[in-house]
Short mmCIF file of C-alpha atoms in Angstrom, two decimals:
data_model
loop_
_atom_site.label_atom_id
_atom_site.label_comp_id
_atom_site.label_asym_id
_atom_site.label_seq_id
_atom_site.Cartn_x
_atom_site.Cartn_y
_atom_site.Cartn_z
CA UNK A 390 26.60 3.43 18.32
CA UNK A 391 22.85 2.27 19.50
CA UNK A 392 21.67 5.70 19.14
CA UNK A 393 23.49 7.09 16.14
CA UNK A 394 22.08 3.98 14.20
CA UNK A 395 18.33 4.21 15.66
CA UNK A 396 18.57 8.09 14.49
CA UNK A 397 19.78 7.15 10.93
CA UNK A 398 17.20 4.34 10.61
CA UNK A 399 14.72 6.79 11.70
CA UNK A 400 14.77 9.33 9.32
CA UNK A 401 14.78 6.69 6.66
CA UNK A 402 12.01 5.06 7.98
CA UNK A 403 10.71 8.92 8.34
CA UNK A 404 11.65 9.72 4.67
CA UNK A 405 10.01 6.07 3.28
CA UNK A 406 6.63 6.39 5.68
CA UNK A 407 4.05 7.98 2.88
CA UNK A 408 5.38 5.15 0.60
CA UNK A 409 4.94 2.78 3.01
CA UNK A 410 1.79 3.73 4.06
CA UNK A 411 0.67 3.15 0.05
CA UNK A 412 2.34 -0.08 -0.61
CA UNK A 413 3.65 -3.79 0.98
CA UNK A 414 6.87 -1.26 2.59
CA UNK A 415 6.95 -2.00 6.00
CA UNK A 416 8.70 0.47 8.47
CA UNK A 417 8.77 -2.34 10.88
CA UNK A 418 10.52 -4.66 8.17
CA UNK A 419 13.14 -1.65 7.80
CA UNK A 420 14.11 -1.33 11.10
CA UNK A 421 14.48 -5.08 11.43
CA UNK A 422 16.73 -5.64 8.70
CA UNK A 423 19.13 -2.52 9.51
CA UNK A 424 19.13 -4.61 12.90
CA UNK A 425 20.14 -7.32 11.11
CA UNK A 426 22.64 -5.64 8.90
CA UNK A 427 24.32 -3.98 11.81
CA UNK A 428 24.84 -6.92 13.98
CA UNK A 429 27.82 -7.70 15.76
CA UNK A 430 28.07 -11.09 13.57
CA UNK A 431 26.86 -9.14 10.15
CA UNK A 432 28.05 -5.52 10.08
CA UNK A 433 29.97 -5.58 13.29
CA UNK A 434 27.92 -2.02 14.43
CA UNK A 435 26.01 -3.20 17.25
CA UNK A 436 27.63 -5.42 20.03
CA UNK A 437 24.34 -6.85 21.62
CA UNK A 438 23.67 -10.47 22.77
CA UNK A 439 20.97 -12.09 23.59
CA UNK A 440 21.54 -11.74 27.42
CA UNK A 441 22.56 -7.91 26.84
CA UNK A 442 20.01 -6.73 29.22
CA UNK A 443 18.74 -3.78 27.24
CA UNK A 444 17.23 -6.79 24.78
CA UNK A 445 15.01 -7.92 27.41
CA UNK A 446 14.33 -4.00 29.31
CA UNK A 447 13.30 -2.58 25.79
CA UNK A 448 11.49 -5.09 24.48
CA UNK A 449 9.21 -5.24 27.74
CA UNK A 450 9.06 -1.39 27.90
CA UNK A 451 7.81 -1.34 23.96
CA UNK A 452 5.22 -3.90 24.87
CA UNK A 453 4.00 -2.23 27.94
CA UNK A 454 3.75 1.04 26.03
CA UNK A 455 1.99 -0.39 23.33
CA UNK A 456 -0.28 -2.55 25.25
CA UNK A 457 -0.96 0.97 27.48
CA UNK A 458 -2.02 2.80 24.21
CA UNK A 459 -3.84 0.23 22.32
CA UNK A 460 -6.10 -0.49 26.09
CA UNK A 461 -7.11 3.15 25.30
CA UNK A 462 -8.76 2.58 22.10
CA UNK A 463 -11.71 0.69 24.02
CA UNK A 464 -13.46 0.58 27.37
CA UNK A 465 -15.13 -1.12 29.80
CA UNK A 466 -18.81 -0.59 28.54
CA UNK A 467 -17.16 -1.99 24.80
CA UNK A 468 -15.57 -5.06 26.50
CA UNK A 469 -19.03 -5.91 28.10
CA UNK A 470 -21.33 -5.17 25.00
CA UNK A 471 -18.55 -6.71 22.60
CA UNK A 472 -17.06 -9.31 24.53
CA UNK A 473 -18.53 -12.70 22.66
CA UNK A 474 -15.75 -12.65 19.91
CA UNK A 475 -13.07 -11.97 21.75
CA UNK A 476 -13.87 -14.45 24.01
CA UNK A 477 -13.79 -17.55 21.68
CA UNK A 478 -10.04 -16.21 20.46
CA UNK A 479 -9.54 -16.05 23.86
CA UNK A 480 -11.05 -18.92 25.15
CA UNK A 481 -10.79 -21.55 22.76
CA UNK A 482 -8.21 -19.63 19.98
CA UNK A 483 -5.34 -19.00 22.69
CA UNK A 484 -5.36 -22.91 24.21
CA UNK A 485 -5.92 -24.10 20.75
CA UNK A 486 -3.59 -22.45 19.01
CA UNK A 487 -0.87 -23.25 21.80
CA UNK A 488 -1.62 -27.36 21.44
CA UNK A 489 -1.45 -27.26 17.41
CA UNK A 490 1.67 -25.13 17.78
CA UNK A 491 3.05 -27.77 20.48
CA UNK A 492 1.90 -30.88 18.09
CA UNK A 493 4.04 -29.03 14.62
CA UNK A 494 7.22 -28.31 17.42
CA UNK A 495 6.98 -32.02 18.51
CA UNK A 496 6.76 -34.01 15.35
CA UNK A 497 8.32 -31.41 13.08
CA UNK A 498 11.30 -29.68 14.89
CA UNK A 499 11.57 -33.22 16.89
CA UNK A 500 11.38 -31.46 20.18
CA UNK A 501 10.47 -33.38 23.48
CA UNK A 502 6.71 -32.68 25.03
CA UNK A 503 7.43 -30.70 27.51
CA UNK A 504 9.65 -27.98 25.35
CA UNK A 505 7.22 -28.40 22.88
CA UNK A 506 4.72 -27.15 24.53
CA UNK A 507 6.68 -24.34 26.11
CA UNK A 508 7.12 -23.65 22.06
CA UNK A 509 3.68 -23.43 21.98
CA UNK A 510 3.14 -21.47 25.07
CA UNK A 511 5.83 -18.53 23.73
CA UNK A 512 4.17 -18.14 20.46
CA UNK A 513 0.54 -18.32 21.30
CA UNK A 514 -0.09 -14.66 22.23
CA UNK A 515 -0.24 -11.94 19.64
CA UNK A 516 1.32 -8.90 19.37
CA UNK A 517 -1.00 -5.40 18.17
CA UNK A 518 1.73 -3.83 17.04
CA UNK A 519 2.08 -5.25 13.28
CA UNK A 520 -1.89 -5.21 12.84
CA UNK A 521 -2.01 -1.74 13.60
CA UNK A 522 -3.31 -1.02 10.01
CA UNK A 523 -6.13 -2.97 10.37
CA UNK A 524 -7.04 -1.93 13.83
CA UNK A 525 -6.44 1.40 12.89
CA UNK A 526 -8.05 2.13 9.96
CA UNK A 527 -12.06 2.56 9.79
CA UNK A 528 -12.65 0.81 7.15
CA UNK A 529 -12.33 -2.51 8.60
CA UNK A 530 -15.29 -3.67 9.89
CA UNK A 531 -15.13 -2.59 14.21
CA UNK A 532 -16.17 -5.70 15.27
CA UNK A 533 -13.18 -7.42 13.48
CA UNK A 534 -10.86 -4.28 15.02
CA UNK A 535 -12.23 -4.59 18.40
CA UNK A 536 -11.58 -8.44 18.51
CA UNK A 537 -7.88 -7.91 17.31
CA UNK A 538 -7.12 -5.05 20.01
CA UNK A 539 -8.59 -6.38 22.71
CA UNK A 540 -7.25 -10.32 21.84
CA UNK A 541 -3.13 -8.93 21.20
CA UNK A 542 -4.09 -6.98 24.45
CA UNK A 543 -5.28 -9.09 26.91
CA UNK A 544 -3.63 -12.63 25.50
CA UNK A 545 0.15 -11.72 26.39
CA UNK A 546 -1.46 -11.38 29.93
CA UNK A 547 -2.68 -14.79 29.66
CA UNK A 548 0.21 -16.96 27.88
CA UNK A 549 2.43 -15.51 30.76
CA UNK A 550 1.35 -18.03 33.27
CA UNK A 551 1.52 -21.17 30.81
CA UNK A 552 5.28 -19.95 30.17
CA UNK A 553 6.05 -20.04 33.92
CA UNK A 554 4.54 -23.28 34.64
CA UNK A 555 5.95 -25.04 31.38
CA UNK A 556 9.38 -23.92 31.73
CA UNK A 557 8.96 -25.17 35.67
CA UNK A 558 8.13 -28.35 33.73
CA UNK A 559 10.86 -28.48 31.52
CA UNK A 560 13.14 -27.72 33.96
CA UNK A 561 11.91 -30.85 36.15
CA UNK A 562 10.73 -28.36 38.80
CA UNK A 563 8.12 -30.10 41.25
CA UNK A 564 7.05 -26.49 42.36
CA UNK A 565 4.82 -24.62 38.97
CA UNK A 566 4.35 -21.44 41.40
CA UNK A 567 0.49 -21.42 40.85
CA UNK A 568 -0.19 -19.60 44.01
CA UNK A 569 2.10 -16.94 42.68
CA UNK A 570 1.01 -16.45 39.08
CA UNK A 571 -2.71 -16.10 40.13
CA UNK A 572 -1.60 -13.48 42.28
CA UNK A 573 0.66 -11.71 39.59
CA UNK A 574 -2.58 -11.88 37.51
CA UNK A 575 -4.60 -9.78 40.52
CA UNK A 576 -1.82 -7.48 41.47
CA UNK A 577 -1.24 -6.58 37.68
CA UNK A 578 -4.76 -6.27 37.03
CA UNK A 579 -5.47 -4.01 40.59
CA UNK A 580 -2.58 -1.85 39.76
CA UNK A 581 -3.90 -1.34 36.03
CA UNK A 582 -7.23 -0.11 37.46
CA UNK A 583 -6.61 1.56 40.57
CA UNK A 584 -3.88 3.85 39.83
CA UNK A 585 -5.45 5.37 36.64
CA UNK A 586 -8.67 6.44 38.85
CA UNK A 587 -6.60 7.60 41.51
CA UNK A 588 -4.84 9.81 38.96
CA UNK A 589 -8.36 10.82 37.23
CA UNK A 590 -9.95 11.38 40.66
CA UNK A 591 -6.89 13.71 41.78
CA UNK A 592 -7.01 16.45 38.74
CA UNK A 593 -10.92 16.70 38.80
CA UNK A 594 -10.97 17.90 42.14
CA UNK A 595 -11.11 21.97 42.75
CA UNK A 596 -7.14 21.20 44.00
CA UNK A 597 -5.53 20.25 41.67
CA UNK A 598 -5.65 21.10 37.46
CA UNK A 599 -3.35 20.11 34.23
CA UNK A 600 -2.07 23.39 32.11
CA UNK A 601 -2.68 22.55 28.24
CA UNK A 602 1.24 21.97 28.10
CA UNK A 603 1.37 19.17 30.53
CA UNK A 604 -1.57 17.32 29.73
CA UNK A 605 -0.07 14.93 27.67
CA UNK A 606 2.21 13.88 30.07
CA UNK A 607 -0.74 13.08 32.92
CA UNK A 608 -1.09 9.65 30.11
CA UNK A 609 2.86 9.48 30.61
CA UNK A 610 2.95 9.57 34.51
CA UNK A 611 -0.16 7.37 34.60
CA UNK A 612 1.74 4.70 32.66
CA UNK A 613 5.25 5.11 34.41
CA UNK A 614 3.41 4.86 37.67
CA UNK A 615 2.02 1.44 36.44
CA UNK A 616 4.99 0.20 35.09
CA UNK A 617 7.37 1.00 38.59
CA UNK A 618 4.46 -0.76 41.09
CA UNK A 619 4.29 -3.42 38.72
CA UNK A 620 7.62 -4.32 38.80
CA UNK A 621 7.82 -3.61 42.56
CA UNK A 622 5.03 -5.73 43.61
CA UNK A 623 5.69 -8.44 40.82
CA UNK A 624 2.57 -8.01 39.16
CA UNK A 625 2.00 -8.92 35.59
CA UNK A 626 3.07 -5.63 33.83
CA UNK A 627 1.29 -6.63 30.33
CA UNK A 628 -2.42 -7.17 32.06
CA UNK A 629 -1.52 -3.83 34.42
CA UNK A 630 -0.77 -1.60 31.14
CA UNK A 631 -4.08 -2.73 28.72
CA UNK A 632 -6.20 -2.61 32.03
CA UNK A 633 -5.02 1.25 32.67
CA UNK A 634 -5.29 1.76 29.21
CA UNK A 635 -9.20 0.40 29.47
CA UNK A 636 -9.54 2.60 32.19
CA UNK A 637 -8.35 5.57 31.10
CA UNK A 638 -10.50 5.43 27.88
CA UNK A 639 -13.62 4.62 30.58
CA UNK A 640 -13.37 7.28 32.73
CA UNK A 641 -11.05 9.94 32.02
CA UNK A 642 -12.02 10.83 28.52
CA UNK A 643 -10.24 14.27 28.92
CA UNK A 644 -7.31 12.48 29.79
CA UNK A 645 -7.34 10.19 26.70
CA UNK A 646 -7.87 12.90 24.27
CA UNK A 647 -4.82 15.18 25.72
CA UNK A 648 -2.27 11.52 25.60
CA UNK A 649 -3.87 9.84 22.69
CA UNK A 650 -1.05 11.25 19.76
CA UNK A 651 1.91 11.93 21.42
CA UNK A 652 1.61 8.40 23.24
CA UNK A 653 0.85 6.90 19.92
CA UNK A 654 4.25 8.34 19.27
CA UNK A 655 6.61 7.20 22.20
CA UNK A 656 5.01 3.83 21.88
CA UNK A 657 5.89 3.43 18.15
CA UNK A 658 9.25 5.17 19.09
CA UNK A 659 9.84 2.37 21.68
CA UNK A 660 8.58 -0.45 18.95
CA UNK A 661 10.91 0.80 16.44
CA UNK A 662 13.73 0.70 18.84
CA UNK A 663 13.32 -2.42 20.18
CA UNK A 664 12.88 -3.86 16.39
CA UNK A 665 16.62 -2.50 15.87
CA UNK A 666 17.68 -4.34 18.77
CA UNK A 667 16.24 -7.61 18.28
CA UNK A 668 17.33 -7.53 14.64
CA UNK A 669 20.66 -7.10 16.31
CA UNK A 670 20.47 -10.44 17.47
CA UNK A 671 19.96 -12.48 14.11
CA UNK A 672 22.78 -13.13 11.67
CA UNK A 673 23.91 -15.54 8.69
CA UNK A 674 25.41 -17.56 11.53
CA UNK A 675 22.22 -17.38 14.00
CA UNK A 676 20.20 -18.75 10.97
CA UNK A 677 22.73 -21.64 9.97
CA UNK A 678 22.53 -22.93 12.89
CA UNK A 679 18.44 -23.69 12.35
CA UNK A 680 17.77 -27.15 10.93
CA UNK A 681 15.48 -27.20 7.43
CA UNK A 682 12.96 -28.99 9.84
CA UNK A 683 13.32 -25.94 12.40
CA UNK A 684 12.30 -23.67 9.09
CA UNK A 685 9.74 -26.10 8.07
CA UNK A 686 7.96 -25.48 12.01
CA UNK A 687 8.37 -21.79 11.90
CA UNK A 688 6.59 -21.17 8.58
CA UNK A 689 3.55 -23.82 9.46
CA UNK A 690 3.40 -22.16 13.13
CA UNK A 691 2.56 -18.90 11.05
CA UNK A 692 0.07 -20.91 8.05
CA UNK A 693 -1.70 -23.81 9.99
CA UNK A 694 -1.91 -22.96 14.06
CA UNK A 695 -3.80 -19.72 14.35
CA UNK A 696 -6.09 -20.31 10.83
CA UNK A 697 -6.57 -23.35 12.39
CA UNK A 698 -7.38 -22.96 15.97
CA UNK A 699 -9.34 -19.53 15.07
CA UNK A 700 -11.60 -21.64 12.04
CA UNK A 701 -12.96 -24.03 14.65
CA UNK A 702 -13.05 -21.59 17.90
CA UNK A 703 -15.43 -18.75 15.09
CA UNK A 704 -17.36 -21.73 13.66
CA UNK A 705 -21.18 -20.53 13.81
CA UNK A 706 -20.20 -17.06 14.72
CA UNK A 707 -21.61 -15.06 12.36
CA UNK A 708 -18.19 -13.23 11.21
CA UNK A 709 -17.98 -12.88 6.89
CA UNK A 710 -15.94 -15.15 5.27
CA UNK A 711 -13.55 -12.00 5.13
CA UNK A 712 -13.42 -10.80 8.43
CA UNK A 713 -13.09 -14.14 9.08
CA UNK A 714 -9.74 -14.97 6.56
CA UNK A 715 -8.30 -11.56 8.08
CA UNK A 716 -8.68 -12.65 11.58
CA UNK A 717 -6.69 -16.25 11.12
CA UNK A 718 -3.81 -14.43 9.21
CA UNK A 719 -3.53 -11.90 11.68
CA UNK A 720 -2.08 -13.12 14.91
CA UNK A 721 1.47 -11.99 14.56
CA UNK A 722 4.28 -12.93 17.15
CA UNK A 723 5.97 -10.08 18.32
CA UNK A 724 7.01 -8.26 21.76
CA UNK A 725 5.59 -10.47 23.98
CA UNK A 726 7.24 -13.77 22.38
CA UNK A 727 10.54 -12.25 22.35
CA UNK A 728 10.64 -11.16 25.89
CA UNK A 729 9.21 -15.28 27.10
CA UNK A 730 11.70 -16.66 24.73
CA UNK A 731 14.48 -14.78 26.37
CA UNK A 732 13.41 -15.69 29.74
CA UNK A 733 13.74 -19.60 28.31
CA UNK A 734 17.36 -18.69 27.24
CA UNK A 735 18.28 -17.43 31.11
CA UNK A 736 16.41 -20.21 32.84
CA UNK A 737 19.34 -22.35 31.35
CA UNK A 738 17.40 -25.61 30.65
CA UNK A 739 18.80 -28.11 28.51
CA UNK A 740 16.91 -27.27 25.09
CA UNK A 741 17.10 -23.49 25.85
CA UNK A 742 19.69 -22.48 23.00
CA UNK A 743 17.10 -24.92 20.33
CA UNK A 744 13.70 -23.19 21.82
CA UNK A 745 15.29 -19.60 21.58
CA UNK A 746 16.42 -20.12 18.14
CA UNK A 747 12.64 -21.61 17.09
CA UNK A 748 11.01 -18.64 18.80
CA UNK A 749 13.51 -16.23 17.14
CA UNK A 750 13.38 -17.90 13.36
CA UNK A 751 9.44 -17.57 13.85
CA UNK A 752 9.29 -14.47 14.94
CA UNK A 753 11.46 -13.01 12.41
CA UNK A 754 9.17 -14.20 9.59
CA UNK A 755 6.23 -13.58 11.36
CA UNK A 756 7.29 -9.43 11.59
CA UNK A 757 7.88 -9.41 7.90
CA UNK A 758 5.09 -11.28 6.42
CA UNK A 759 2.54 -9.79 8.89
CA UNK A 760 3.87 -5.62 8.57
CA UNK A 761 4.01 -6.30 5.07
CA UNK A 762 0.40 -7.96 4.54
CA UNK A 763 -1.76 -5.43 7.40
CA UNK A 764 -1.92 -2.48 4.17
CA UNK A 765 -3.16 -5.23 1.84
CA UNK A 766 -5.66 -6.87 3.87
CA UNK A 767 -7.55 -3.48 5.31
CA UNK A 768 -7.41 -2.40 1.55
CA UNK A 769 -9.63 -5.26 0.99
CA UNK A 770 -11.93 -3.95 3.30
CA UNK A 771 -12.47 -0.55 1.37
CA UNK A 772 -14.67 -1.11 -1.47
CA UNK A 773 -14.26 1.94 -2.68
CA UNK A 774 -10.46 2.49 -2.69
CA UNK A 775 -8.35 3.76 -5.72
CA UNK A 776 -11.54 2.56 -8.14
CA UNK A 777 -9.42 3.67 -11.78
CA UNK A 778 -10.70 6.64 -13.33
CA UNK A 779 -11.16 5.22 -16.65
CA UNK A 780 -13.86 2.51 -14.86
CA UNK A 781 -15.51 5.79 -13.37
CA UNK A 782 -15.77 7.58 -17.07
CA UNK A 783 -16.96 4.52 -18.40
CA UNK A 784 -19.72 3.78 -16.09
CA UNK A 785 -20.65 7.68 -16.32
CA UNK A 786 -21.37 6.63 -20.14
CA UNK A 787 -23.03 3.56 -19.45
CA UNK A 788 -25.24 5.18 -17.39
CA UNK A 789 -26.05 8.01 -19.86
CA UNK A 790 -26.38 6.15 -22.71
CA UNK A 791 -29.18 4.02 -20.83
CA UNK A 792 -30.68 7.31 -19.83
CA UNK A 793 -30.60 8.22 -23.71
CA UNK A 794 -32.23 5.01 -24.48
CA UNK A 795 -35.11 5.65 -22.49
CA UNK A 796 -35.50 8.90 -23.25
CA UNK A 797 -35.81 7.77 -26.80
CA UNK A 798 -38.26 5.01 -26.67
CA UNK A 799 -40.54 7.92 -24.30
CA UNK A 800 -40.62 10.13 -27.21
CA UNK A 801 -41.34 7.26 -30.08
CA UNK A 802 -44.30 5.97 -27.77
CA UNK A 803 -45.21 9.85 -27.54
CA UNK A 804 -45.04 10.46 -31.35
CA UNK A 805 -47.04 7.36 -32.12
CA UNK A 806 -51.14 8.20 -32.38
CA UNK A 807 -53.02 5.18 -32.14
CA UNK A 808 -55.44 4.41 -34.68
CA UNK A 809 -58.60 5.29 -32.43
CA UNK A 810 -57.51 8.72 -31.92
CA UNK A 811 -54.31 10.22 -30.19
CA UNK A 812 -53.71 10.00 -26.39
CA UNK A 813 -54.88 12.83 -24.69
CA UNK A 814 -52.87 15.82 -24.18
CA UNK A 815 -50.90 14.54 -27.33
CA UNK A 816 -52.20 16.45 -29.87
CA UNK A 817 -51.84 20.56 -29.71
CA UNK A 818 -53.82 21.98 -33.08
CA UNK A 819 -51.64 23.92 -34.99
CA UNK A 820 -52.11 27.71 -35.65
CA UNK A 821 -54.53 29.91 -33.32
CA UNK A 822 -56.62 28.03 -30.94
CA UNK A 823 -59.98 29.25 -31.27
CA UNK A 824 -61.54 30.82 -28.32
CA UNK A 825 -64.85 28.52 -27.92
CA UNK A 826 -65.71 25.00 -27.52
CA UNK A 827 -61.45 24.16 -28.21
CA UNK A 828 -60.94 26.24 -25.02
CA UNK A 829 -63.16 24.16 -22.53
CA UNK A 830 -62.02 21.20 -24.41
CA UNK A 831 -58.08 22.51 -23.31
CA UNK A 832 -59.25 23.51 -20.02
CA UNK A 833 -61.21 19.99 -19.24
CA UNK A 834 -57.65 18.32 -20.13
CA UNK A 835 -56.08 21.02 -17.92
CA UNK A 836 -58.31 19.47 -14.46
CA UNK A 837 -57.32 15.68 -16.13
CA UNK A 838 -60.64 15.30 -17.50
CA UNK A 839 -60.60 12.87 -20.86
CA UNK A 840 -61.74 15.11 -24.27
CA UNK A 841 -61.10 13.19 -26.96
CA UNK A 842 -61.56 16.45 -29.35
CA UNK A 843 -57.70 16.90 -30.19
CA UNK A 844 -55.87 15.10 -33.05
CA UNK A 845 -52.43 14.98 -34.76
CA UNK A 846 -52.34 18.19 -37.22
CA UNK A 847 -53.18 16.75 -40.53
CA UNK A 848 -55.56 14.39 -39.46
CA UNK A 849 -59.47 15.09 -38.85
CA UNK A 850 -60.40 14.24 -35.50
CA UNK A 851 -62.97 11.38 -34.61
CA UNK A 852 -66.62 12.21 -34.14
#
């Protein structure tokens, strides 16, 4: 029944897409709620649970292939010449926004330290997915794109070690596997760069070529390759698939330009599907079971952490008072939270059922305020988007009648003679001009000399 219901949803969502493209619609949103509405506890359609492992395998697989795409939309030379803003979100938004997310899970939701910050750790990172309209569209300033694409792609990466070590914590674990997350960092990061020049290097040599048909899939086998030595060596997938995305972009152009569409597609395939399945998981029940103080934590993680841990870590940094605004609202939770909050619910700690449902509730609203906002907020970037007609037509005859205006105070001051004699050039005597001294006089105003000789007809010129 999984795939029967994705199909229906998706030529709904198909059917709906030009209308949501216009409006506060959200495609995500849809497939979210028919998630919800076909639940096992709701609609009784889809039998999934939280540990059904295609939860976890598709909602890792939509982040990789997301995280693989959006990597492709910059390189290496844009990382080092654009680097400074993303590296305050990263350096001093990520930690920031982690503590003041651990502080509201603590003295709001009541939580213990610890799980709190765990909390924070799971909902730090952002997810590109549901600010793909802003990253996407060109009339957003690219500095503010560039530092939300290469933040959602580099800080799931990141947050992944804080969730090891602070569920290690929770747990009462004296051993927080350091030594092995640093090296999960390398690996991922090795395999991300490596295997995408190896590929590259391969079909430029006089060996080897890719037919028009199969170039697309070079992107494909690029990414699958990354994805099966990151799982074998244990390296962290999300770091491996933005890193080969980077690299891909750097130095296989070619390459880029052949994948770019059709992996746009299986990514937002992937996200779509893995929307379905997580909506699958909420229900009536699911949200009964959420204290008012639980709702009360999930709506301030979304309104007060990132705004404020972004304000201070941008303070001084040139960013517009806009770009800046767009940047606090838009750190979405997504993929990457789902996947850490389900590896809280198997690690079977005491508070793992409260933390799940926390992540979950968050989540949830995060995916339908922030897919429903992204349209609104690049709109407000394009200053000249849907302008009314009438305001147009109006301004048209504004603009003439000024023109009019001047026009007709030019010809008063050129009808006026002053009392001295007439300007010259003003006056042209009327009938035949005679043929002697009038003509030198015309020709001595033709070369811009003064004459003085000409009047108004009907008054006697000035001797």
């Amino acid at each position: 029944m999984l795939l029967l219901s994705f199909a229906v949803v998706l030529l709904a969502a198909v059917l709906v897409s030009a209308l949501a493209h216009r409006t506060i619609l959200s495609t995500a949103a849809l497939f979210l709620v028919a998630g919800f509405v076909l639940g096992e506890d709701t609609g009784g359609v889809l039998h999934l649970r939280a540990d059904s492992p295609i939860v976890a395998q598709l909602a890792e697989l939509a982040l990789f292939a997301v995280l693989f795409t959006d990597g492709m939309r910059v390189g290496w030379a844009d990382l080092r010449s654009a680097w400074r803003l993303p590296g305050r979100a990263l350096g001093w938004g990520l930690p920031l926004t982690l503590l003041v997310t651990a502080v509201l899970a603590h003295y709001v939701a009541g939580l213990d330290w610890p799980e709190a910050l765990l909390v924070g750790a799971i909902l730090a990172p952002t997810d590109p997915v549901f600010a793909a309209a802003l990253v996407g569209n060109d009339k957003v300033p690219a500095r503010l794109r560039h530092l939300l694409n290469v933040e959602s792609g580099v800080n799931d990466g990141l947050a992944l070690p804080f969730v090891v070590v602070l569920l290690a914590v929770a747990a009462g674990s004296d051993d927080l596997h350091l030594g092995e997350l640093a090296t999960e960092l390398v690996v991922g990061l090795l395999i991300g760069v490596l295997v995408p020049l190896l590929a590259i290097a391969l079909e430029r040599t006089r060996w080897f070529a890719a037919s028009a048909a199969y170039a697309p899939l070079n992107g494909v086998a690029i990414g699958l390759l990354v994805l099966a030595l990151g799982k074998a060596t244990h390296g962290n997938l999300f770091l491996a698939a933005f890193a080969a995305g980077i690299t891909v972009a750097t130095f296989g152009p070619r390459e880029r330009a052949a994948f770019e569409h059709f992996g746009e597609n299986v990514a937002e395939l992937l996200k779509l599907a893995a929307l379905l399945v997580f909506g699958a998981l909420i229900s009536v029940e699911f949200l009964g079971e959420i204290s008012w103080a639980g709702w009360v934590f999930a709506v301030l993680a979304i309104v007060v952490a990132r705004p404020v841990a972004l304000w201070i870590s941008f303070l001084r940094s040139g960013l517009s008072l806009r770009e800046q605004a767009a940047a606090m609202w838009f750190g979405p939770k997504g993929f990457a939270s789902v996947v850490y909050g389900l590896l809280v619910l198997e690690s079977g700690i005491a508070a793992a059922d409260e933390v799940f449902h926390l992540v979950a509730l968050t989540i949830v609203i995060s995916i339908l305020a922030h897919s429903s906002t992204d349209v609104v907020v690049a709109r407000a970037f394009d200053d000249t988007r849907d302008t009314p007609q009438w305001h147009g037509v109006l301004h048209r005859l504004r603009s003439r009648r000024a023109a009019n205006g001047r026009a007709g105070r030019a010809n008063r001051t050129a009808g006026a003679a002053p009392t001295g004699g007439a300007p010259v050039g003003d006056a042209t005597p009327a009938g035949p001009t005679p043929a002697g001294p009038a003509s030198a006089g015309d020709a001595a105003a033709a070369d811009g000399a003064p004459t003085g000789d000409a009047a108004p007809h009907g008054r006697p010129g000035t001797t």
